[in-house]
PDB file of C-alpha atoms in Angstrom:
ATOM      1  CA  MET A   1     102.760  91.043  91.052  1.00 46.00           C
ATOM      2  CA  SER A   2      99.943  88.988  92.604  1.00 56.00           C
ATOM      3  CA  ASN A   3      96.342  89.952  91.890  1.00 73.00           C
ATOM      4  CA  THR A   4      93.350  89.143  94.069  1.00 83.00           C
ATOM      5  CA  VAL A   5      89.825  90.099  93.081  1.00 83.00           C
ATOM      6  CA  ILE A   6      86.752  90.102  95.305  1.00 88.00           C
ATOM      7  CA  LYS A   7      83.161  91.026  94.571  1.00 86.00           C
ATOM      8  CA  MET A   8      81.450  93.526  96.883  1.00 87.00           C
ATOM      9  CA  ASP A   9      77.954  94.861  97.292  1.00 83.00           C
ATOM     10  CA  THR A  10      77.334  98.631  97.481  1.00 80.00           C
ATOM     11  CA  VAL A  11      77.431  98.731 101.290  1.00 78.00           C
ATOM     12  CA  GLN A  12      80.764  96.935 101.437  1.00 84.00           C
ATOM     13  CA  MET A  13      82.156  99.077  98.650  1.00 85.00           C
ATOM     14  CA  GLN A  14      81.319 102.245 100.568  1.00 83.00           C
ATOM     15  CA  ARG A  15      82.876 100.799 103.722  1.00 82.00           C
ATOM     16  CA  LEU A  16      86.044 100.004 101.782  1.00 85.00           C
ATOM     17  CA  MET A  17      86.222 103.524 100.330  1.00 85.00           C
ATOM     18  CA  ASP A  18      85.717 105.065 103.763  1.00 80.00           C
ATOM     19  CA  HIS A  19      88.419 102.832 105.252  1.00 83.00           C
ATOM     20  CA  TYR A  20      91.036 103.762 102.641  1.00 84.00           C
ATOM     21  CA  ALA A  21      89.957 107.398 102.199  1.00 83.00           C
ATOM     22  CA  ASP A  22      93.198 108.737 103.657  1.00 80.00           C
ATOM     23  CA  SER A  23      95.255 106.599 101.255  1.00 85.00           C
ATOM     24  CA  ARG A  24      93.276 107.484  98.137  1.00 87.00           C
ATOM     25  CA  VAL A  25      95.157 108.025  94.874  1.00 87.00           C
ATOM     26  CA  GLU A  26      93.982 109.201  91.462  1.00 84.00           C
ATOM     27  CA  ARG A  27      93.539 106.424  88.903  1.00 80.00           C
ATOM     28  CA  ARG A  28      91.947 107.489  85.659  1.00 77.00           C
ATOM     29  CA  ALA A  29      91.108 104.230  83.945  1.00 78.00           C
ATOM     30  CA  PRO A  30      87.880 102.896  82.448  1.00 79.00           C
ATOM     31  CA  GLY A  31      85.405 101.730  85.080  1.00 81.00           C
ATOM     32  CA  VAL A  32      87.506 102.750  88.087  1.00 88.00           C
ATOM     33  CA  VAL A  33      85.501 104.419  90.870  1.00 90.00           C
ATOM     34  CA  PHE A  34      88.134 104.404  93.610  1.00 90.00           C
ATOM     35  CA  ALA A  35      91.823 103.632  94.075  1.00 91.00           C
ATOM     36  CA  ALA A  36      94.150 103.625  97.064  1.00 90.00           C
ATOM     37  CA  LYS A  37      97.700 102.651  97.929  1.00 87.00           C
ATOM     38  CA  THR A  38      98.702 101.590 101.409  1.00 83.00           C
ATOM     39  CA  GLY A  39     101.148  99.289 103.188  1.00 72.00           C
ATOM     40  CA  GLY A  40     102.402  97.372 100.150  1.00 76.00           C
ATOM     41  CA  ALA A  41      98.977  96.991  98.527  1.00 85.00           C
ATOM     42  CA  ALA A  42      97.284  98.802  95.658  1.00 88.00           C
ATOM     43  CA  ILE A  43      93.477  98.700  95.795  1.00 91.00           C
ATOM     44  CA  THR A  44      91.319  99.436  92.752  1.00 92.00           C
ATOM     45  CA  ALA A  45      87.492  99.398  92.848  1.00 90.00           C
ATOM     46  CA  TYR A  46      85.386  99.180  89.696  1.00 87.00           C
ATOM     47  CA  LYS A  47      81.814 100.104  88.788  1.00 86.00           C
ATOM     48  CA  SER A  48      81.080  96.386  88.388  1.00 84.00           C
ATOM     49  CA  GLY A  49      81.518  95.914  92.146  1.00 86.00           C
ATOM     50  CA  LYS A  50      84.806  94.099  91.742  1.00 86.00           C
ATOM     51  CA  VAL A  51      87.825  95.208  93.757  1.00 89.00           C
ATOM     52  CA  MET A  52      91.368  94.280  92.752  1.00 87.00           C
ATOM     53  CA  PHE A  53      94.153  94.031  95.333  1.00 85.00           C
ATOM     54  CA  GLN A  54      97.710  94.067  93.979  1.00 86.00           C
ATOM     55  CA  GLY A  55     101.201  94.104  95.413  1.00 81.00           C
ATOM     56  CA  ALA A  56     103.169  92.203  98.013  1.00 76.00           C
ATOM     57  CA  ALA A  57     100.471  92.732 100.637  1.00 77.00           C
ATOM     58  CA  GLY A  58      97.551  92.571  98.212  1.00 79.00           C
ATOM     59  CA  GLU A  59      96.386  89.067  99.038  1.00 78.00           C
ATOM     60  CA  ALA A  60      96.535  89.654 102.788  1.00 75.00           C
ATOM     61  CA  GLU A  61      94.678  92.965 102.436  1.00 79.00           C
ATOM     62  CA  ALA A  62      91.978  91.327 100.297  1.00 81.00           C
ATOM     63  CA  ALA A  63      91.472  88.536 102.809  1.00 77.00           C
ATOM     64  CA  LYS A  64      90.483  91.086 105.455  1.00 76.00           C
ATOM     65  CA  TRP A  65      87.534  92.146 103.296  1.00 80.00           C
ATOM     66  CA  ALA A  66      86.667  88.729 101.927  1.00 69.00           C
ATOM     67  CA  SER A  67      85.947  87.532 105.449  1.00 53.00           C
ATOM     68  CA  SER A  68      83.031  89.966 105.788  1.00 50.00           C
ATOM     69  CA  ALA A  69      79.491  89.174 104.599  1.00 35.00           C
ATOM     70  CA  GLY A  70      78.859  89.251 100.884  1.00 42.00           C
ATOM     71  CA  ALA A  71      82.449  89.288  99.642  1.00 41.00           C
ATOM     72  CA  GLU A  72      84.031  86.222  98.085  1.00 40.00           C
ATOM     73  CA  LEU A  73      87.568  85.609  96.914  1.00 40.00           C
ATOM     74  CA  SER A  74      87.958  84.836  93.241  1.00 41.00           C
ATOM     75  CA  ALA A  75      88.603  81.145  92.604  1.00 35.00           C
ATOM     76  CA  ALA A  76      92.269  81.731  91.743  1.00 36.00           C
ATOM     77  CA  ALA A  77      92.850  83.445  95.075  1.00 39.00           C
ATOM     78  CA  LYS A  78      91.163  80.969  97.435  1.00 40.00           C
ATOM     79  CA  LYS A  79      93.967  79.972  99.778  1.00 39.00           C
ATOM     80  CA  PRO A  80      94.287  79.198 103.490  1.00 42.00           C
ATOM     81  CA  ALA A  81      93.029  82.074 105.645  1.00 50.00           C
ATOM     82  CA  ALA A  82      96.198  82.372 107.678  1.00 63.00           C
ATOM     83  CA  LYS A  83      99.840  81.365 107.596  1.00 72.00           C
ATOM     84  CA  GLY A  84     102.071  80.513 110.517  1.00 79.00           C
ATOM     85  CA  ASP A  85     102.151  77.946 113.277  1.00 82.00           C
ATOM     86  CA  ARG A  86      99.748  75.044 113.577  1.00 86.00           C
ATOM     87  CA  LEU A  87      97.201  76.314 116.084  1.00 90.00           C
ATOM     88  CA  PRO A  88      95.527  74.247 118.812  1.00 91.00           C
ATOM     89  CA  ASP A  89      91.859  73.391 118.476  1.00 91.00           C
ATOM     90  CA  GLY A  90      89.601  75.724 120.422  1.00 94.00           C
ATOM     91  CA  LEU A  91      92.165  78.524 120.628  1.00 94.00           C
ATOM     92  CA  ALA A  92      89.489  81.207 120.257  1.00 92.00           C
ATOM     93  CA  ARG A  93      88.024  80.283 123.674  1.00 92.00           C
ATOM     94  CA  MET A  94      91.325  79.899 125.542  1.00 95.00           C
ATOM     95  CA  SER A  95      93.186  82.402 127.730  1.00 97.00           C
ATOM     96  CA  VAL A  96      95.516  84.183 125.337  1.00 97.00           C
ATOM     97  CA  LEU A  97      97.928  87.121 125.405  1.00 98.00           C
ATOM     98  CA  GLY A  98      97.970  88.672 121.938  1.00 98.00           C
ATOM     99  CA  SER A  99     100.027  91.394 120.276  1.00 98.00           C
ATOM    100  CA  ASP A 100      99.772  93.503 117.144  1.00 96.00           C
ATOM    101  CA  GLU A 101     101.144  96.724 115.670  1.00 96.00           C
ATOM    102  CA  THR A 102     100.216  99.564 113.344  1.00 95.00           C
ATOM    103  CA  GLY A 103     101.727 102.640 111.732  1.00 94.00           C
ATOM    104  CA  THR A 104     104.479 100.821 109.850  1.00 93.00           C
ATOM    105  CA  GLY A 105     103.092 101.782 106.434  1.00 91.00           C
ATOM    106  CA  ASP A 106     102.338 105.413 107.306  1.00 94.00           C
ATOM    107  CA  PHE A 107     104.806 108.180 106.446  1.00 96.00           C
ATOM    108  CA  PHE A 108     103.483 110.451 109.160  1.00 97.00           C
ATOM    109  CA  GLY A 109     103.214 109.255 112.738  1.00 97.00           C
ATOM    110  CA  PRO A 110     104.769 106.600 114.944  1.00 97.00           C
ATOM    111  CA  VAL A 111     104.907 102.840 115.033  1.00 97.00           C
ATOM    112  CA  THR A 112     102.650 101.599 117.827  1.00 98.00           C
ATOM    113  CA  VAL A 113     102.569  98.107 119.328  1.00 98.00           C
ATOM    114  CA  ALA A 114     100.079  96.748 121.843  1.00 98.00           C
ATOM    115  CA  ALA A 115      99.679  93.532 123.784  1.00 98.00           C
ATOM    116  CA  CYS A 116      96.472  92.519 125.536  1.00 98.00           C
ATOM    117  CA  TYR A 117      95.482  89.545 127.700  1.00 98.00           C
ATOM    118  CA  VAL A 118      91.964  88.143 127.367  1.00 97.00           C
ATOM    119  CA  PRO A 119      91.318  85.186 129.705  1.00 96.00           C
ATOM    120  CA  ALA A 120      88.909  82.464 128.647  1.00 95.00           C
ATOM    121  CA  ASP A 121      86.165  83.679 130.969  1.00 94.00           C
ATOM    122  CA  LYS A 122      86.257  87.171 129.413  1.00 94.00           C
ATOM    123  CA  VAL A 123      86.290  86.326 125.709  1.00 93.00           C
ATOM    124  CA  ALA A 124      82.523  86.879 125.657  1.00 92.00           C
ATOM    125  CA  LEU A 125      83.028  90.304 127.282  1.00 93.00           C
ATOM    126  CA  ALA A 126      85.456  91.298 124.533  1.00 92.00           C
ATOM    127  CA  GLU A 127      82.886  90.287 121.953  1.00 89.00           C
ATOM    128  CA  GLU A 128      80.182  92.285 123.748  1.00 89.00           C
ATOM    129  CA  LEU A 129      82.401  95.362 123.608  1.00 89.00           C
ATOM    130  CA  GLY A 130      82.403  95.022 119.825  1.00 86.00           C
ATOM    131  CA  VAL A 131      85.919  93.675 119.445  1.00 88.00           C
ATOM    132  CA  LYS A 132      86.699  92.114 116.093  1.00 71.00           C
ATOM    133  CA  ASP A 133      89.274  92.507 113.354  1.00 60.00           C
ATOM    134  CA  SER A 134      90.224  96.182 113.564  1.00 58.00           C
ATOM    135  CA  LYS A 135      90.415  96.346 109.754  1.00 64.00           C
ATOM    136  CA  MET A 136      86.622  95.953 109.783  1.00 71.00           C
ATOM    137  CA  LEU A 137      86.149  98.790 112.298  1.00 79.00           C
ATOM    138  CA  ASN A 138      86.346 102.495 111.568  1.00 86.00           C
ATOM    139  CA  ASP A 139      88.527 104.898 113.514  1.00 89.00           C
ATOM    140  CA  PRO A 140      85.711 106.624 115.471  1.00 91.00           C
ATOM    141  CA  LEU A 141      84.412 103.271 116.733  1.00 90.00           C
ATOM    142  CA  MET A 142      87.889 102.152 117.754  1.00 92.00           C
ATOM    143  CA  ARG A 143      88.393 105.423 119.621  1.00 94.00           C
ATOM    144  CA  ARG A 144      85.158 104.755 121.484  1.00 93.00           C
ATOM    145  CA  ILE A 145      85.806 101.167 122.515  1.00 93.00           C
ATOM    146  CA  GLY A 146      89.547 101.564 123.084  1.00 95.00           C
ATOM    147  CA  PRO A 147      89.161 102.958 126.642  1.00 95.00           C
ATOM    148  CA  GLU A 148      86.701 100.160 127.481  1.00 95.00           C
ATOM    149  CA  ILE A 149      89.241  97.558 126.349  1.00 96.00           C
ATOM    150  CA  LYS A 150      91.967  99.227 128.409  1.00 96.00           C
ATOM    151  CA  ALA A 151      89.771  99.179 131.493  1.00 95.00           C
ATOM    152  CA  ALA A 152      88.666  95.564 131.034  1.00 96.00           C
ATOM    153  CA  PHE A 153      91.901  93.724 130.180  1.00 97.00           C
ATOM    154  CA  PRO A 154      95.581  93.833 131.213  1.00 98.00           C
ATOM    155  CA  ASN A 155      97.466  95.524 128.395  1.00 98.00           C
ATOM    156  CA  SER A 156     100.573  97.401 127.334  1.00 98.00           C
ATOM    157  CA  VAL A 157     100.710 100.028 124.597  1.00 98.00           C
ATOM    158  CA  LEU A 158     104.051 101.238 123.238  1.00 98.00           C
ATOM    159  CA  VAL A 159     104.551 104.272 120.997  1.00 98.00           C
ATOM    160  CA  LEU A 160     107.858 104.692 119.159  1.00 98.00           C
ATOM    161  CA  PRO A 161     108.224 108.421 118.354  1.00 97.00           C
ATOM    162  CA  ASN A 162     109.347 109.347 114.871  1.00 97.00           C
ATOM    163  CA  GLU A 163     112.638 110.859 116.017  1.00 97.00           C
ATOM    164  CA  LYS A 164     113.593 107.648 117.832  1.00 97.00           C
ATOM    165  CA  TYR A 165     112.381 105.550 114.882  1.00 97.00           C
ATOM    166  CA  ASN A 166     114.553 107.544 112.468  1.00 97.00           C
ATOM    167  CA  THR A 167     117.590 107.232 114.735  1.00 97.00           C
ATOM    168  CA  VAL A 168     117.453 103.441 115.060  1.00 97.00           C
ATOM    169  CA  GLN A 169     116.475 102.959 111.415  1.00 95.00           C
ATOM    170  CA  ALA A 170     119.456 105.043 110.296  1.00 96.00           C
ATOM    171  CA  SER A 171     121.695 102.899 112.523  1.00 96.00           C
ATOM    172  CA  GLY A 172     120.725  99.828 110.483  1.00 95.00           C
ATOM    173  CA  TRP A 173     117.642  98.482 112.222  1.00 95.00           C
ATOM    174  CA  SER A 174     114.988  97.130 109.878  1.00 94.00           C
ATOM    175  CA  GLN A 175     111.283  97.596 110.501  1.00 93.00           C
ATOM    176  CA  GLY A 176     111.148  93.900 111.335  1.00 94.00           C
ATOM    177  CA  LYS A 177     113.708  94.312 114.113  1.00 96.00           C
ATOM    178  CA  ILE A 178     111.961  97.414 115.447  1.00 97.00           C
ATOM    179  CA  LYS A 179     108.626  95.606 115.570  1.00 96.00           C
ATOM    180  CA  ALA A 180     110.082  92.459 117.117  1.00 97.00           C
ATOM    181  CA  LEU A 181     111.718  94.421 119.927  1.00 98.00           C
ATOM    182  CA  LEU A 182     108.501  96.314 120.649  1.00 98.00           C
ATOM    183  CA  HIS A 183     106.358  93.156 120.594  1.00 98.00           C
ATOM    184  CA  ASN A 184     108.715  91.402 123.008  1.00 98.00           C
ATOM    185  CA  GLN A 185     108.712  94.431 125.311  1.00 98.00           C
ATOM    186  CA  ALA A 186     104.910  94.780 125.309  1.00 98.00           C
ATOM    187  CA  LEU A 187     104.456  91.072 126.026  1.00 98.00           C
ATOM    188  CA  ARG A 188     106.910  91.315 128.938  1.00 98.00           C
ATOM    189  CA  HIS A 189     104.981  94.230 130.397  1.00 98.00           C
ATOM    190  CA  VAL A 190     101.665  92.391 130.342  1.00 98.00           C
ATOM    191  CA  LEU A 191     103.108  89.173 131.772  1.00 97.00           C
ATOM    192  CA  ARG A 192     104.428  91.180 134.729  1.00 97.00           C
ATOM    193  CA  LYS A 193     100.980  92.651 135.279  1.00 97.00           C
ATOM    194  CA  LEU A 194      99.500  89.130 135.412  1.00 96.00           C
ATOM    195  CA  ASP A 195     101.530  88.483 138.567  1.00 90.00           C
ATOM    196  CA  GLY A 196     102.192  84.815 137.906  1.00 88.00           C
ATOM    197  CA  GLU A 197      99.010  83.970 136.003  1.00 93.00           C
ATOM    198  CA  LYS A 198     100.002  82.189 132.800  1.00 94.00           C
ATOM    199  CA  PRO A 199      98.129  82.441 129.510  1.00 97.00           C
ATOM    200  CA  ASP A 200      97.397  79.199 127.720  1.00 97.00           C
ATOM    201  CA  TYR A 201      99.189  80.719 124.731  1.00 97.00           C
ATOM    202  CA  ILE A 202     100.796  83.903 123.482  1.00 98.00           C
ATOM    203  CA  LEU A 203      99.678  84.802 119.946  1.00 97.00           C
ATOM    204  CA  ILE A 204     101.692  87.260 117.850  1.00 97.00           C
ATOM    205  CA  ASP A 205     100.248  88.660 114.650  1.00 95.00           C
ATOM    206  CA  GLN A 206     102.991  87.368 112.375  1.00 94.00           C
ATOM    207  CA  PHE A 207     105.155  89.836 110.473  1.00 91.00           C
ATOM    208  CA  ALA A 208     108.266  87.626 110.336  1.00 91.00           C
ATOM    209  CA  GLU A 209     109.081  83.932 110.441  1.00 92.00           C
ATOM    210  CA  ARG A 210     109.701  82.556 113.936  1.00 94.00           C
ATOM    211  CA  GLY A 211     113.452  82.177 113.437  1.00 94.00           C
ATOM    212  CA  ILE A 212     113.834  85.696 112.038  1.00 95.00           C
ATOM    213  CA  TYR A 213     111.751  87.167 114.854  1.00 96.00           C
ATOM    214  CA  TYR A 214     113.949  85.597 117.510  1.00 96.00           C
ATOM    215  CA  ARG A 215     117.142  86.597 115.697  1.00 96.00           C
ATOM    216  CA  HIS A 216     115.922  90.196 115.806  1.00 97.00           C
ATOM    217  CA  ILE A 217     115.636  90.100 119.606  1.00 97.00           C
ATOM    218  CA  ALA A 218     118.555  87.757 120.366  1.00 96.00           C
ATOM    219  CA  GLY A 219     120.387  90.455 122.331  1.00 95.00           C
ATOM    220  CA  GLU A 220     117.503  91.208 124.687  1.00 96.00           C
ATOM    221  CA  PRO A 221     117.980  90.319 128.376  1.00 96.00           C
ATOM    222  CA  GLU A 222     114.498  88.801 128.609  1.00 97.00           C
ATOM    223  CA  ILE A 223     112.923  87.025 125.636  1.00 97.00           C
ATOM    224  CA  ILE A 224     109.367  85.686 125.695  1.00 97.00           C
ATOM    225  CA  ARG A 225     109.382  82.163 124.236  1.00 95.00           C
ATOM    226  CA  GLU A 226     107.049  79.933 126.252  1.00 94.00           C
ATOM    227  CA  ASN A 227     103.865  78.868 124.421  1.00 95.00           C
ATOM    228  CA  VAL A 228     104.346  81.534 121.744  1.00 97.00           C
ATOM    229  CA  LEU A 229     102.415  81.094 118.498  1.00 96.00           C
ATOM    230  CA  PHE A 230     102.783  83.086 115.289  1.00 96.00           C
ATOM    231  CA  SER A 231     100.004  83.521 112.744  1.00 94.00           C
ATOM    232  CA  THR A 232      98.995  85.995 110.090  1.00 91.00           C
ATOM    233  CA  LYS A 233      95.477  87.406 110.410  1.00 89.00           C
ATOM    234  CA  ALA A 234      95.702  86.634 114.128  1.00 92.00           C
ATOM    235  CA  GLU A 235      93.115  89.312 114.909  1.00 91.00           C
ATOM    236  CA  ASN A 236      90.576  86.897 113.420  1.00 89.00           C
ATOM    237  CA  LEU A 237      91.798  84.010 115.576  1.00 93.00           C
ATOM    238  CA  HIS A 238      91.501  85.366 119.116  1.00 95.00           C
ATOM    239  CA  ALA A 239      89.925  88.398 120.761  1.00 95.00           C
ATOM    240  CA  SER A 240      93.215  89.258 122.481  1.00 97.00           C
ATOM    241  CA  VAL A 241      94.927  90.120 119.193  1.00 96.00           C
ATOM    242  CA  ALA A 242      91.857  92.023 118.002  1.00 95.00           C
ATOM    243  CA  CYS A 243      91.970  94.021 121.259  1.00 96.00           C
ATOM    244  CA  ALA A 244      95.695  94.658 120.820  1.00 97.00           C
ATOM    245  CA  SER A 245      95.119  95.778 117.242  1.00 94.00           C
ATOM    246  CA  ILE A 246      92.494  98.291 118.358  1.00 95.00           C
ATOM    247  CA  LEU A 247      94.652  99.630 121.200  1.00 97.00           C
ATOM    248  CA  ALA A 248      97.614 100.052 118.846  1.00 97.00           C
ATOM    249  CA  ARG A 249      95.417 101.863 116.325  1.00 95.00           C
ATOM    250  CA  VAL A 250      93.934 104.220 118.908  1.00 97.00           C
ATOM    251  CA  ALA A 251      97.410 105.068 120.199  1.00 98.00           C
ATOM    252  CA  PHE A 252      98.481 105.800 116.622  1.00 97.00           C
ATOM    253  CA  LEU A 253      95.445 108.013 116.037  1.00 97.00           C
ATOM    254  CA  GLU A 254      96.020 109.940 119.254  1.00 97.00           C
ATOM    255  CA  GLU A 255      99.648 110.587 118.333  1.00 98.00           C
ATOM    256  CA  MET A 256      98.558 111.672 114.845  1.00 97.00           C
ATOM    257  CA  ASP A 257      96.191 114.157 116.510  1.00 98.00           C
ATOM    258  CA  ARG A 258      99.079 115.553 118.559  1.00 98.00           C
ATOM    259  CA  LEU A 259     101.408 115.785 115.564  1.00 98.00           C
ATOM    260  CA  SER A 260      98.673 117.408 113.475  1.00 98.00           C
ATOM    261  CA  GLY A 261      98.413 120.087 116.148  1.00 98.00           C
ATOM    262  CA  LEU A 262     102.161 120.726 115.949  1.00 97.00           C
ATOM    263  CA  ALA A 263     102.061 120.795 112.147  1.00 97.00           C
ATOM    264  CA  GLY A 264      99.046 123.102 112.048  1.00 97.00           C
ATOM    265  CA  THR A 265      97.214 120.820 109.632  1.00 96.00           C
ATOM    266  CA  THR A 266      95.515 117.425 109.670  1.00 96.00           C
ATOM    267  CA  LEU A 267      98.133 114.866 108.703  1.00 97.00           C
ATOM    268  CA  PRO A 268      96.934 112.294 106.146  1.00 95.00           C
ATOM    269  CA  LYS A 269      97.493 108.609 106.780  1.00 93.00           C
ATOM    270  CA  GLY A 270      99.189 106.130 104.479  1.00 92.00           C
ATOM    271  CA  ALA A 271     101.913 106.904 101.979  1.00 90.00           C
ATOM    272  CA  GLY A 272     100.066 108.032  98.849  1.00 90.00           C
ATOM    273  CA  LYS A 273      99.951 111.258  96.868  1.00 91.00           C
ATOM    274  CA  PRO A 274      97.965 113.237  99.497  1.00 93.00           C
ATOM    275  CA  VAL A 275     100.818 112.493 101.914  1.00 95.00           C
ATOM    276  CA  ASP A 276     103.389 113.873  99.457  1.00 95.00           C
ATOM    277  CA  GLU A 277     101.329 117.045  99.045  1.00 96.00           C
ATOM    278  CA  ALA A 278     100.908 117.561 102.784  1.00 97.00           C
ATOM    279  CA  ALA A 279     104.592 116.894 103.444  1.00 97.00           C
ATOM    280  CA  ALA A 280     105.636 119.416 100.778  1.00 97.00           C
ATOM    281  CA  LYS A 281     103.481 122.112 102.366  1.00 97.00           C
ATOM    282  CA  ILE A 282     104.904 121.382 105.820  1.00 97.00           C
ATOM    283  CA  LEU A 283     108.434 121.412 104.408  1.00 96.00           C
ATOM    284  CA  LEU A 284     107.881 124.863 102.930  1.00 96.00           C
ATOM    285  CA  ARG A 285     106.304 126.273 106.100  1.00 96.00           C
ATOM    286  CA  LYS A 286     108.287 124.611 108.865  1.00 96.00           C
ATOM    287  CA  GLY A 287     111.444 123.240 107.311  1.00 96.00           C
ATOM    288  CA  ASP A 288     113.154 119.907 106.862  1.00 96.00           C
ATOM    289  CA  GLU A 289     114.072 119.368 110.520  1.00 97.00           C
ATOM    290  CA  PHE A 290     110.460 119.650 111.639  1.00 97.00           C
ATOM    291  CA  LEU A 291     109.226 117.404 108.829  1.00 97.00           C
ATOM    292  CA  ALA A 292     111.746 114.744 109.823  1.00 97.00           C
ATOM    293  CA  SER A 293     110.523 114.881 113.423  1.00 97.00           C
ATOM    294  CA  ILE A 294     107.003 113.772 112.461  1.00 98.00           C
ATOM    295  CA  THR A 295     107.740 111.311 109.636  1.00 97.00           C
ATOM    296  CA  LYS A 296     109.564 108.091 108.819  1.00 97.00           C
ATOM    297  CA  ARG A 297     112.527 109.649 107.086  1.00 96.00           C
ATOM    298  CA  HIS A 298     113.545 106.679 104.913  1.00 95.00           C
ATOM    299  CA  PHE A 299     110.188 106.492 103.100  1.00 95.00           C
ATOM    300  CA  ALA A 300     110.200 107.558  99.434  1.00 94.00           C
ATOM    301  CA  ASN A 301     107.720 110.290 100.400  1.00 95.00           C
ATOM    302  CA  THR A 302     110.639 112.338 101.759  1.00 96.00           C
ATOM    303  CA  GLY A 303     112.157 112.720  98.316  1.00 95.00           C
ATOM    304  CA  LYS A 304     108.789 113.246  96.634  1.00 95.00           C
ATOM    305  CA  ALA A 305     107.885 116.005  99.086  1.00 96.00           C
ATOM    306  CA  ALA A 306     111.262 117.692  98.554  1.00 96.00           C
ATOM    307  CA  ALA A 307     110.756 117.625  94.772  1.00 95.00           C
ATOM    308  CA  LEU A 308     107.264 119.135  95.082  1.00 95.00           C
ATOM    309  CA  ALA A 309     108.531 121.815  97.443  1.00 94.00           C
ATOM    310  CA  ALA A 310     111.414 122.689  95.094  1.00 93.00           C
ATOM    311  CA  LYS A 311     109.004 123.178  92.195  1.00 89.00           C
ATOM    312  CA  ARG A 312     106.847 125.504  94.252  1.00 87.00           C
ATOM    313  CA  ARG A 313     109.825 127.578  95.352  1.00 84.00           C
ATOM    314  CA  THR A 314     110.718 128.275  91.708  1.00 77.00           C
ATOM    315  CA  ARG A 315     107.253 129.453  90.732  1.00 67.00           C
TER     316      ARG A 315
END
């Protein structure tokens, strides 16, 4: 398991705790003031101001925070900021169509994918709207600027409902294939809206190697290939991906609001213990069929919720 440690000041530490509040888990160990588990990463904050990121996604999660003022990666973890294709100089000021997704690590709620085109002459406008890495923005702010982004830039936002997700996942589709198909579809939609205008580049926030991505979508009738770049942390590389990330997040939040209304309770985000507790309560009140309709069925949370519900039935 890889470990990455960064040092934070009190303001950053509070921002981190607010950001991961919905994924909080109990960790009773000396010096621990906060712990969370989300999307393949375990986050542990200590009284000393140090925060440890562990797990397959730990290094990538840490890098999102290390890029903000005051936080520095430990010497052992200082590595290139992004992985993927070799990017052209000056990409940040070019006309780019970017895409990103969210919801893949959350038990409740859909997978959402967005694509957004920011031409070179409107990069400054995106920055004025407050667009930056969505991991550094809180949900209320993204809800506020999301409509402004939609109005300012050509975009496409796709929401894959849980029932459809569970159907295709049970048929053998991996999350990688699901995401690749949605990214390709969203990019196609935006390119049609551009009516012949061509971006300098298309930038996909990388979740799979290029070859794997294109194998996932090999059966599609229309595949976007021209001037496509892949990079991790792409939301830091061009405003278009940051815009897409925000639009995908807002769509996820809006669907979570709708599902919370159906469930009769506020659904927690992530896949930690609070999610297991909420799922168990819903299972007892509304049954397994309803729970399946608002969750990603193959997550381990399904079994954990069933076990919690069974214990409560025997009390």
